[in-house]
Short mmCIF file of C-alpha atoms in Angstrom, two decimals:
data_model
loop_
_atom_site.label_atom_id
_atom_site.label_comp_id
_atom_site.label_asym_id
_atom_site.label_seq_id
_atom_site.Cartn_x
_atom_site.Cartn_y
_atom_site.Cartn_z
CA MET A 1 -7.45 -18.63 -19.40
CA ALA A 2 -4.90 -16.40 -21.10
CA THR A 3 -7.35 -13.51 -21.34
CA GLY A 4 -8.94 -13.52 -17.91
CA ALA A 5 -8.17 -12.74 -14.31
CA MET A 6 -6.20 -14.92 -11.96
CA HIS A 7 -7.42 -15.11 -8.40
CA LEU A 8 -7.54 -17.36 -5.39
CA SER A 9 -10.57 -19.14 -4.02
CA SER A 10 -9.34 -21.18 -1.10
CA GLY A 11 -11.26 -23.21 1.45
CA GLY A 12 -13.78 -22.12 4.02
CA ASN A 13 -17.52 -22.18 4.25
CA THR A 14 -19.63 -20.74 1.46
CA PRO A 15 -21.01 -17.33 2.56
CA GLY A 16 -24.71 -17.60 3.47
CA PRO A 17 -27.66 -15.22 3.22
CA PRO A 18 -26.57 -12.92 6.11
CA ALA A 19 -23.37 -12.11 4.21
CA ALA A 20 -25.27 -11.36 1.02
CA SER A 21 -27.95 -9.27 2.72
CA SER A 22 -25.29 -7.18 4.47
CA LEU A 23 -24.16 -5.93 1.04
CA ALA A 24 -27.59 -5.00 -0.29
CA ASP A 25 -27.24 -1.23 0.21
CA ALA A 26 -23.48 -0.91 -0.29
CA GLN A 27 -22.39 1.79 -2.72
CA PRO A 28 -19.73 0.72 -5.26
CA VAL A 29 -17.41 3.63 -4.48
CA PRO A 30 -14.35 4.02 -2.23
CA TYR A 31 -15.48 5.19 1.19
CA TRP A 32 -12.54 7.58 1.60
CA LEU A 33 -13.24 9.34 -1.70
CA ASP A 34 -16.99 9.65 -0.97
CA ASP A 35 -16.34 12.76 1.08
CA PRO A 36 -17.68 16.33 0.76
CA ALA A 37 -14.23 17.57 1.81
CA LYS A 38 -12.79 16.41 -1.51
CA PRO A 39 -11.07 19.42 -3.10
CA ARG A 40 -11.90 20.72 -6.55
CA ALA A 41 -9.63 19.45 -9.32
CA ARG A 42 -6.93 21.75 -10.63
CA PRO A 43 -7.01 22.71 -14.32
CA ALA A 44 -5.13 20.63 -16.88
CA LEU A 45 -1.81 21.79 -18.29
CA VAL A 46 -2.29 23.68 -21.55
CA GLY A 47 0.74 24.84 -23.54
CA ASP A 48 4.39 24.65 -22.53
CA GLU A 49 5.92 24.76 -19.06
CA GLN A 50 9.50 24.89 -17.83
CA CYS A 51 10.75 23.98 -14.37
CA ASP A 52 13.67 22.71 -12.33
CA LEU A 53 11.84 19.54 -11.22
CA LEU A 54 8.86 17.83 -12.82
CA VAL A 55 7.02 15.31 -10.65
CA VAL A 56 4.84 12.81 -12.54
CA GLY A 57 2.02 11.37 -10.43
CA GLY A 58 -0.24 12.92 -7.81
CA GLY A 59 -0.41 10.08 -5.31
CA TYR A 60 1.68 9.91 -2.15
CA SER A 61 4.95 9.34 -4.07
CA GLY A 62 4.55 12.45 -6.18
CA LEU A 63 3.02 14.67 -3.51
CA TRP A 64 5.71 13.90 -0.95
CA THR A 65 8.42 14.41 -3.58
CA ALA A 66 7.09 17.83 -4.57
CA LEU A 67 6.60 18.87 -0.94
CA LEU A 68 10.04 17.72 0.21
CA ALA A 69 11.71 19.31 -2.81
CA LYS A 70 10.25 22.69 -1.81
CA GLU A 71 11.13 22.14 1.84
CA ARG A 72 14.74 21.37 0.89
CA ASP A 73 14.99 24.35 -1.48
CA PRO A 74 12.10 26.85 -1.43
CA GLY A 75 13.52 28.47 -4.56
CA ARG A 76 13.29 25.29 -6.61
CA ASP A 77 10.72 25.57 -9.39
CA VAL A 78 8.51 22.45 -9.10
CA VAL A 79 5.68 21.28 -11.36
CA LEU A 80 3.50 18.23 -10.61
CA ILE A 81 1.22 16.60 -13.19
CA GLU A 82 -1.44 13.99 -12.41
CA ALA A 83 -3.38 11.91 -14.95
CA LYS A 84 -6.68 12.20 -13.05
CA GLU A 85 -6.96 13.83 -9.61
CA ALA A 86 -4.57 13.77 -6.65
CA GLY A 87 -5.18 10.76 -4.46
CA TRP A 88 -7.73 9.07 -6.75
CA ALA A 89 -5.85 5.73 -7.08
CA ALA A 90 -4.03 3.74 -4.37
CA SER A 91 -3.50 6.82 -2.22
CA GLY A 92 -7.26 7.25 -1.77
CA ARG A 93 -8.29 3.59 -1.77
CA ASN A 94 -6.02 1.89 0.77
CA GLY A 95 -6.75 0.80 4.31
CA GLY A 96 -5.11 3.79 5.97
CA PHE A 97 -2.33 1.84 7.72
CA CYS A 98 0.70 4.15 7.84
CA ALA A 99 3.61 1.90 8.83
CA ALA A 100 7.16 2.70 9.85
CA SER A 101 8.38 -0.46 8.14
CA LEU A 102 10.22 0.13 4.87
CA THR A 103 10.65 -3.61 4.25
CA HIS A 104 7.03 -4.80 4.21
CA GLY A 105 7.22 -5.99 7.77
CA PHE A 106 9.84 -7.34 10.14
CA ALA A 107 9.92 -10.90 8.77
CA ASN A 108 10.49 -9.85 5.16
CA GLY A 109 13.17 -7.38 6.21
CA LEU A 110 14.94 -10.01 8.31
CA ALA A 111 14.89 -12.48 5.42
CA ARG A 112 16.29 -10.02 2.88
CA TRP A 113 18.51 -7.56 4.78
CA PRO A 114 19.35 -9.16 8.14
CA GLY A 115 22.56 -7.21 8.59
CA GLU A 116 21.06 -3.77 8.10
CA LEU A 117 17.56 -4.35 9.42
CA PRO A 118 18.16 -2.32 12.65
CA LYS A 119 19.27 0.61 10.48
CA LEU A 120 16.26 0.22 8.18
CA GLU A 121 13.94 0.04 11.18
CA ALA A 122 15.48 3.23 12.59
CA LEU A 123 15.14 5.01 9.24
CA GLY A 124 11.54 3.84 9.03
CA HIS A 125 10.64 5.12 12.48
CA ARG A 126 12.26 8.48 11.73
CA ASN A 127 10.23 8.60 8.53
CA LEU A 128 6.99 7.90 10.40
CA ASP A 129 7.88 10.58 12.96
CA ALA A 130 8.41 13.01 10.06
CA ILE A 131 5.00 12.16 8.62
CA GLU A 132 3.42 12.81 12.01
CA SER A 133 5.24 16.15 12.22
CA ALA A 134 4.14 17.14 8.70
CA VAL A 135 0.51 16.31 9.48
CA ALA A 136 0.69 18.67 12.48
CA ARG A 137 2.78 21.35 10.76
CA TYR A 138 0.51 21.68 7.73
CA GLY A 139 -2.72 21.19 9.70
CA ILE A 140 -3.76 18.10 7.72
CA ASP A 141 -7.09 16.81 9.03
CA CYS A 142 -6.65 13.08 8.34
CA ALA A 143 -7.74 11.45 11.65
CA TYR A 144 -4.14 10.48 12.47
CA GLU A 145 -3.87 7.98 15.38
CA ARG A 146 -0.58 6.26 16.24
CA THR A 147 -2.23 3.22 17.80
CA GLY A 148 0.03 0.50 16.37
CA GLU A 149 -0.95 -2.78 14.74
CA ILE A 150 -1.48 -6.36 15.92
CA ASP A 151 -0.41 -9.21 13.64
CA LEU A 152 -2.83 -12.01 14.52
CA ALA A 153 -2.55 -15.78 14.65
CA THR A 154 -5.84 -17.34 13.59
CA GLU A 155 -4.56 -20.89 13.05
CA PRO A 156 -2.70 -23.01 15.64
CA TYR A 157 0.52 -23.19 13.60
CA GLN A 158 0.67 -19.39 13.41
CA VAL A 159 0.94 -19.02 17.20
CA ALA A 160 4.52 -20.27 17.20
CA GLU A 161 5.31 -18.08 14.19
CA VAL A 162 4.17 -14.83 15.78
CA ARG A 163 5.90 -15.72 19.08
CA GLU A 164 9.14 -16.41 17.22
CA SER A 165 8.80 -13.10 15.38
CA SER A 166 8.59 -11.17 18.64
CA GLU A 167 11.61 -13.05 20.05
CA LYS A 168 13.74 -12.37 16.96
CA ALA A 169 12.76 -8.71 17.04
CA ALA A 170 13.76 -8.46 20.70
CA GLY A 171 17.18 -9.87 19.78
CA LEU A 172 17.68 -6.88 17.47
CA GLY A 173 16.41 -4.36 20.00
CA ILE A 174 13.02 -4.02 18.28
CA GLU A 175 9.98 -4.15 20.57
CA LEU A 176 7.11 -6.33 19.37
CA THR A 177 4.84 -7.42 22.22
CA PHE A 178 3.61 -11.03 22.13
CA LEU A 179 -0.02 -11.49 23.21
CA ASP A 180 -1.36 -14.93 24.09
CA ARG A 181 -4.98 -15.90 23.43
CA ASP A 182 -6.40 -14.23 26.51
CA ALA A 183 -4.30 -11.08 26.06
CA VAL A 184 -5.18 -10.61 22.40
CA ARG A 185 -8.89 -11.20 23.02
CA ALA A 186 -8.74 -8.64 25.82
CA GLU A 187 -7.69 -6.14 23.14
CA VAL A 188 -10.15 -7.22 20.43
CA ASP A 189 -12.59 -10.06 21.03
CA SER A 190 -12.97 -12.58 18.22
CA PRO A 191 -13.28 -16.35 18.59
CA THR A 192 -10.81 -16.68 15.70
CA PHE A 193 -7.92 -14.91 17.50
CA LEU A 194 -5.39 -17.29 19.07
CA ALA A 195 -2.42 -14.97 19.66
CA GLY A 196 -0.82 -11.83 18.28
CA VAL A 197 2.18 -9.54 18.11
CA TRP A 198 1.54 -5.88 18.83
CA ASP A 199 3.79 -3.27 17.25
CA ARG A 200 2.77 -0.47 19.59
CA THR A 201 4.51 2.50 17.97
CA GLY A 202 5.36 1.49 14.41
CA VAL A 203 1.97 2.01 12.73
CA ALA A 204 -0.52 4.86 12.63
CA MET A 205 -4.12 4.81 11.43
CA LEU A 206 -5.32 7.65 9.22
CA ASN A 207 -7.78 8.72 6.54
CA PRO A 208 -5.71 8.14 3.39
CA ALA A 209 -7.62 10.37 0.98
CA ARG A 210 -7.55 13.30 3.39
CA LEU A 211 -3.80 12.80 3.81
CA ALA A 212 -3.39 13.06 0.02
CA TRP A 213 -5.65 16.12 -0.17
CA GLY A 214 -3.75 17.74 2.70
CA LEU A 215 -0.43 17.13 0.96
CA LYS A 216 -1.88 18.63 -2.23
CA ARG A 217 -2.88 21.77 -0.34
CA ALA A 218 0.53 21.99 1.32
CA CYS A 219 2.28 21.67 -2.06
CA LEU A 220 0.19 24.50 -3.49
CA GLU A 221 0.88 26.69 -0.48
CA LEU A 222 4.63 26.21 -0.99
CA GLY A 223 4.40 27.24 -4.62
CA VAL A 224 4.22 23.92 -6.49
CA ARG A 225 2.40 24.34 -9.82
CA LEU A 226 0.02 21.40 -9.86
CA TYR A 227 -1.95 20.26 -12.91
CA GLU A 228 -4.62 17.53 -12.79
CA HIS A 229 -6.23 15.62 -15.66
CA THR A 230 -2.79 15.81 -17.27
CA PRO A 231 -1.35 12.37 -18.10
CA ALA A 232 2.29 12.13 -19.15
CA THR A 233 2.36 10.45 -22.55
CA GLU A 234 6.06 10.54 -23.46
CA LEU A 235 9.42 11.07 -21.73
CA ALA A 236 12.52 11.92 -23.75
CA PRO A 237 15.78 13.89 -23.42
CA HIS A 238 15.53 17.56 -24.31
CA GLY A 239 18.79 19.46 -24.41
CA ALA A 240 20.45 19.28 -21.01
CA GLY A 241 17.19 18.18 -19.38
CA MET A 242 14.08 16.17 -20.12
CA GLY A 243 10.84 16.75 -21.97
CA VAL A 244 7.47 15.25 -21.07
CA ARG A 245 4.52 15.44 -23.43
CA THR A 246 0.94 15.72 -22.22
CA PRO A 247 -2.33 15.78 -24.21
CA TYR A 248 -2.47 19.60 -24.41
CA GLY A 249 1.16 20.60 -24.00
CA ARG A 250 4.57 19.62 -22.70
CA VAL A 251 6.94 20.27 -19.82
CA ARG A 252 10.67 20.86 -20.14
CA ALA A 253 12.45 20.12 -16.87
CA ARG A 254 16.00 19.89 -15.65
CA GLN A 255 15.06 16.77 -13.64
CA VAL A 256 12.07 14.41 -13.42
CA ALA A 257 10.80 12.27 -10.52
CA LEU A 258 8.40 9.45 -11.40
CA GLY A 259 5.69 8.53 -8.89
CA THR A 260 3.46 6.43 -11.16
CA ASN A 261 3.85 3.19 -9.14
CA ALA A 262 1.43 0.51 -10.44
CA PHE A 263 0.90 2.24 -13.76
CA PRO A 264 3.34 1.57 -16.65
CA SER A 265 6.58 3.43 -16.03
CA LEU A 266 7.79 6.03 -18.50
CA VAL A 267 11.15 4.28 -18.11
CA ARG A 268 10.36 1.08 -20.00
CA ARG A 269 13.13 -1.03 -18.47
CA VAL A 270 11.45 -0.66 -15.05
CA ARG A 271 8.22 -2.30 -16.20
CA PRO A 272 9.27 -5.99 -15.86
CA TYR A 273 9.96 -5.43 -12.16
CA VAL A 274 6.33 -4.63 -11.27
CA VAL A 275 3.03 -6.45 -11.68
CA PRO A 276 -0.26 -4.67 -10.91
CA VAL A 277 -2.61 -6.70 -8.70
CA TYR A 278 -6.06 -5.78 -7.41
CA ASP A 279 -7.10 -5.70 -3.77
CA TYR A 280 -10.62 -5.14 -2.39
CA ALA A 281 -12.26 -3.75 0.74
CA LEU A 282 -15.60 -3.26 2.49
CA MET A 283 -16.70 -0.56 4.93
CA THR A 284 -19.41 -1.09 7.54
CA GLU A 285 -21.95 1.37 8.80
CA PRO A 286 -20.93 3.12 12.06
CA LEU A 287 -21.10 0.76 15.05
CA GLY A 288 -23.25 1.65 18.04
CA ASP A 289 -22.02 1.62 21.64
CA GLU A 290 -23.30 -1.91 22.34
CA GLN A 291 -21.75 -3.27 19.16
CA LEU A 292 -18.41 -1.69 20.03
CA ALA A 293 -18.60 -3.04 23.57
CA SER A 294 -19.17 -6.56 22.20
CA ILE A 295 -15.80 -6.56 20.44
CA GLY A 296 -13.72 -4.35 22.74
CA TRP A 297 -11.09 -2.69 20.54
CA ARG A 298 -10.69 0.20 22.96
CA ASN A 299 -7.10 0.86 21.85
CA ARG A 300 -8.08 1.14 18.16
CA GLN A 301 -5.09 -0.73 16.76
CA GLY A 302 -4.88 -1.79 13.16
CA LEU A 303 -5.27 -5.56 12.75
CA SER A 304 -4.17 -8.14 10.19
CA ASP A 305 -3.99 -11.90 10.27
CA SER A 306 -0.95 -14.02 9.46
CA ALA A 307 -2.14 -16.14 6.54
CA ASN A 308 -0.61 -15.84 3.09
CA HIS A 309 -4.00 -14.59 1.91
CA PHE A 310 -4.68 -12.30 4.81
CA HIS A 311 -7.27 -9.78 5.96
CA TYR A 312 -6.54 -6.28 7.24
CA PHE A 313 -9.06 -4.32 9.28
CA ARG A 314 -9.31 -1.18 11.39
CA LEU A 315 -11.71 1.32 12.95
CA THR A 316 -12.40 4.68 11.35
CA ALA A 317 -12.89 7.95 13.19
CA ASP A 318 -16.67 7.39 13.22
CA ASN A 319 -16.31 3.76 14.38
CA ARG A 320 -16.91 1.94 11.14
CA ILE A 321 -14.85 -1.17 10.42
CA LEU A 322 -12.85 -1.32 7.21
CA TRP A 323 -12.40 -4.98 6.23
CA GLY A 324 -10.19 -5.82 3.25
CA GLY A 325 -7.67 -8.12 1.63
CA TYR A 326 -7.67 -11.90 1.06
CA ASP A 327 -8.23 -12.19 -2.70
CA VAL A 328 -5.36 -11.13 -4.98
CA ILE A 329 -6.38 -10.54 -8.58
CA TYR A 330 -3.92 -10.43 -11.47
CA HIS A 331 -5.11 -9.77 -15.02
CA TYR A 332 -3.20 -11.28 -17.92
CA GLY A 333 -0.65 -8.90 -19.38
CA GLY A 334 -0.78 -6.68 -16.31
CA ARG A 335 -3.90 -4.96 -17.55
CA ILE A 336 -5.34 -2.07 -15.52
CA ALA A 337 -8.94 -1.01 -16.11
CA GLU A 338 -11.67 0.91 -14.31
CA ASP A 339 -13.98 -2.13 -14.49
CA TYR A 340 -11.56 -4.10 -12.30
CA ASN A 341 -12.21 -1.78 -9.33
CA GLN A 342 -15.41 -3.66 -8.44
CA ARG A 343 -15.69 -7.43 -7.84
CA PRO A 344 -18.93 -8.66 -6.20
CA GLU A 345 -17.74 -12.26 -5.78
CA THR A 346 -14.86 -11.02 -3.63
CA TYR A 347 -17.17 -8.78 -1.58
CA LEU A 348 -19.45 -11.72 -0.82
CA LYS A 349 -16.48 -13.78 0.31
CA LEU A 350 -15.12 -10.94 2.46
CA ALA A 351 -18.52 -10.38 4.08
CA GLY A 352 -18.73 -14.06 5.02
CA HIS A 353 -15.25 -13.89 6.55
CA PHE A 354 -16.19 -10.73 8.49
CA PHE A 355 -19.11 -12.41 10.26
CA ARG A 356 -17.01 -15.49 10.97
CA CYS A 357 -14.47 -13.22 12.69
CA PHE A 358 -17.09 -11.14 14.53
CA PRO A 359 -20.26 -13.24 14.95
CA GLN A 360 -21.41 -10.81 17.62
CA LEU A 361 -21.86 -8.19 14.85
CA GLU A 362 -24.47 -10.14 12.90
CA GLY A 363 -26.86 -7.69 11.29
CA VAL A 364 -24.26 -5.01 10.59
CA ARG A 365 -24.54 -3.62 7.05
CA PHE A 366 -21.81 -2.57 4.63
CA THR A 367 -22.09 0.89 3.08
CA HIS A 368 -19.21 0.94 0.57
CA THR A 369 -17.31 -1.57 -1.60
CA TRP A 370 -14.25 -0.80 -3.67
CA GLY A 371 -10.97 -2.05 -5.08
CA GLY A 372 -7.68 -0.69 -6.30
CA VAL A 373 -4.42 -1.67 -7.92
CA ILE A 374 -1.16 -2.36 -6.06
CA ASP A 375 2.39 -2.09 -7.47
CA THR A 376 3.82 -5.49 -6.53
CA CYS A 377 7.46 -6.45 -6.90
CA SER A 378 9.20 -9.74 -6.17
CA ARG A 379 10.82 -8.61 -2.92
CA PHE A 380 7.58 -6.97 -1.66
CA SER A 381 9.27 -3.66 -0.78
CA PRO A 382 10.20 -0.60 -2.85
CA PHE A 383 13.17 -0.26 -5.15
CA PHE A 384 14.80 2.82 -6.59
CA GLY A 385 16.92 3.99 -9.47
CA THR A 386 17.77 6.63 -12.04
CA ALA A 387 17.65 6.85 -15.82
CA HIS A 388 18.70 9.24 -18.58
CA ARG A 389 22.12 9.95 -17.04
CA GLY A 390 20.73 10.71 -13.62
CA ARG A 391 18.15 13.24 -14.78
CA VAL A 392 15.21 10.94 -13.98
CA ALA A 393 14.59 9.13 -10.68
CA TYR A 394 11.96 6.56 -9.75
CA ALA A 395 10.68 4.73 -6.67
CA VAL A 396 8.24 1.86 -7.15
CA GLY A 397 7.20 -1.57 -5.86
CA TYR A 398 5.68 -0.71 -2.47
CA THR A 399 3.45 -3.82 -2.63
CA GLY A 400 0.63 -2.44 -0.55
CA LEU A 401 2.69 -0.80 2.19
CA GLY A 402 3.25 2.61 0.66
CA VAL A 403 1.26 4.98 2.88
CA GLY A 404 4.34 5.57 5.02
CA ALA A 405 7.20 4.30 2.85
CA THR A 406 6.41 6.63 -0.05
CA ARG A 407 7.74 9.57 1.94
CA PHE A 408 11.03 7.70 2.38
CA GLY A 409 10.97 6.94 -1.35
CA ALA A 410 10.50 10.62 -2.12
CA ASP A 411 13.56 11.46 -0.06
CA VAL A 412 15.54 8.76 -1.88
CA MET A 413 14.51 10.10 -5.30
CA LEU A 414 15.60 13.61 -4.32
CA ASP A 415 18.90 12.27 -2.95
CA LEU A 416 19.54 10.39 -6.21
CA LEU A 417 18.72 13.42 -8.36
CA SER A 418 21.07 15.59 -6.32
CA GLY A 419 23.86 13.03 -6.48
CA GLU A 420 24.12 13.03 -2.69
CA ARG A 421 25.42 10.03 -0.79
CA THR A 422 23.19 9.81 2.23
CA GLU A 423 22.39 7.32 4.95
CA ARG A 424 19.43 6.32 2.82
CA THR A 425 21.23 5.83 -0.48
CA GLU A 426 24.06 3.84 1.12
CA THR A 427 21.76 1.03 2.27
CA ASP A 428 21.71 -2.25 0.37
CA MET A 429 17.95 -1.93 0.15
CA VAL A 430 18.28 1.25 -1.92
CA ARG A 431 21.31 0.11 -3.92
CA THR A 432 19.83 -3.23 -5.06
CA LYS A 433 16.82 -4.24 -7.12
CA PRO A 434 14.43 -7.20 -6.94
CA LEU A 435 14.38 -9.90 -9.57
CA PRO A 436 12.16 -9.00 -12.53
CA PHE A 437 9.06 -11.00 -13.30
CA PRO A 438 9.25 -13.16 -16.44
CA PRO A 439 7.34 -12.15 -19.58
CA GLU A 440 3.91 -13.51 -20.45
CA PRO A 441 2.71 -16.22 -20.59
CA VAL A 442 5.34 -17.48 -18.13
CA ARG A 443 4.42 -14.69 -15.71
CA TRP A 444 0.73 -15.70 -15.78
CA ALA A 445 1.57 -19.35 -15.19
CA GLY A 446 4.07 -18.57 -12.44
CA ILE A 447 1.67 -16.33 -10.56
CA GLY A 448 -1.04 -18.98 -10.87
CA ILE A 449 1.18 -21.74 -9.48
CA THR A 450 2.32 -19.47 -6.67
CA GLN A 451 -1.24 -18.49 -5.76
CA TRP A 452 -2.32 -22.12 -5.70
CA SER A 453 0.69 -23.02 -3.55
CA LEU A 454 0.03 -20.20 -1.09
CA ALA A 455 -3.57 -21.38 -0.71
CA ARG A 456 -2.34 -24.94 -0.09
CA ALA A 457 0.06 -23.64 2.56
CA ASP A 458 -2.76 -21.75 4.32
CA ALA A 459 -4.91 -24.88 4.31
CA GLY A 460 -2.06 -27.21 5.28
CA GLY A 461 -0.64 -25.81 8.48
CA GLY A 462 1.69 -23.36 6.76
CA ARG A 463 3.77 -26.02 5.03
CA ARG A 464 5.43 -24.58 1.92
CA ASN A 465 5.66 -26.92 -1.05
CA LEU A 466 8.63 -27.39 -3.38
CA TRP A 467 7.53 -24.51 -5.60
CA LEU A 468 7.36 -22.01 -2.75
CA ARG A 469 10.65 -23.20 -1.30
CA ALA A 470 12.29 -22.75 -4.69
CA MET A 471 10.84 -19.23 -4.99
CA ASP A 472 12.17 -18.47 -1.50
CA ARG A 473 15.66 -19.59 -2.49
CA ILE A 474 15.90 -17.41 -5.58
CA GLY A 475 14.14 -14.45 -4.02
CA LEU A 476 11.25 -14.38 -6.48
CA GLY A 477 7.79 -14.54 -5.02
CA PHE A 478 4.32 -13.15 -5.07
CA ASP A 479 3.09 -11.62 -1.87
CA ALA A 480 -0.56 -11.94 -1.06
#
């Protein structure tokens, strides 16, 4: 057990032959990255470089940081290095839900920062507006649609939960529209949908890889020197600044911003705060007009259900359905490996769930299967900090909701490096950190007990056992 993967297999019917046959032709590659528009990789860094700001990581965190740094000060000399290619990891593998929420949803924000949640919601909506403006300003072709998201009740006990969520939000001046069974099925027709809460303006759908590639292009146009296939192997003080070694050279920088997220931080004391977990997704073939008519979905919202082990799903620009989530896979010691990006047993389970949700789509085939690693922290939302006497900043722990929040995190890192006190840096969310995860093997055991307990809660009307209630009290959990 101590050398394997930890995952959940909770109840439900065993997937039958239709689920298996639907996967027969699926390619084991991320749909978003299987795109002829993918840009050519930039050359690796060879020799020595000097700059004002070095950004480590070419996902959303790093790309937004480099872009915003140049927007704030066009004269700032910025270098970005990426271990593989921009957008190849979480930024090109996610579901394409770009949320305003900085707190991993309203409920988590209310539980952790009730006093400042209205401020955090306002900051989040301004951040999403800024992303929308940047997409237009830089001409980023990423199929951006601000259609919102419906959080679905698929079990009777969840109906009261989603209704209560909308009522609490209204009390804080936040609009979340409650939909009863008839109203939610008028939006998207599934026999499993019992109710929902529609956040009409707080979530956009987009093509995540094309967003990353568009940000890469924008960075280059503003003068960022961007090197790919250039992993950072060592971070250490160098004179009045910092030095970062790479396989073929090094970079000396006055300041460094780390956007490595799920991968081991160059600041070692940050590592206990994050565990990497794997998430998986399927993509269908494009739906025809009759198939689309059978499910409705005219308003093209993103969808997710309310279980601990939940599904997320949305329509693409060419009317495919992305269907992901449910299983959460943790590998002992926090190992990350290319082999973990595919998991057929999870795909079979997800396919069975898909046809249970949409029986009217029987016969639809899946074209792509893929997985990716998520930077999970115990409060399920990002945390921030500095190291090396303020010369290094980091933002990490987005827990699967980083498509939008990474831009906010980039702003925070730049604020921290400048020493500015801003509306962002004065929030408790930015000033505090989550509880760290315990070392192995306690971490492995704790995650296993938590996973088992979450599955029991899903199967038992949402009732949280003593273990989950204890985790709630101390603020240490494991979000599915």
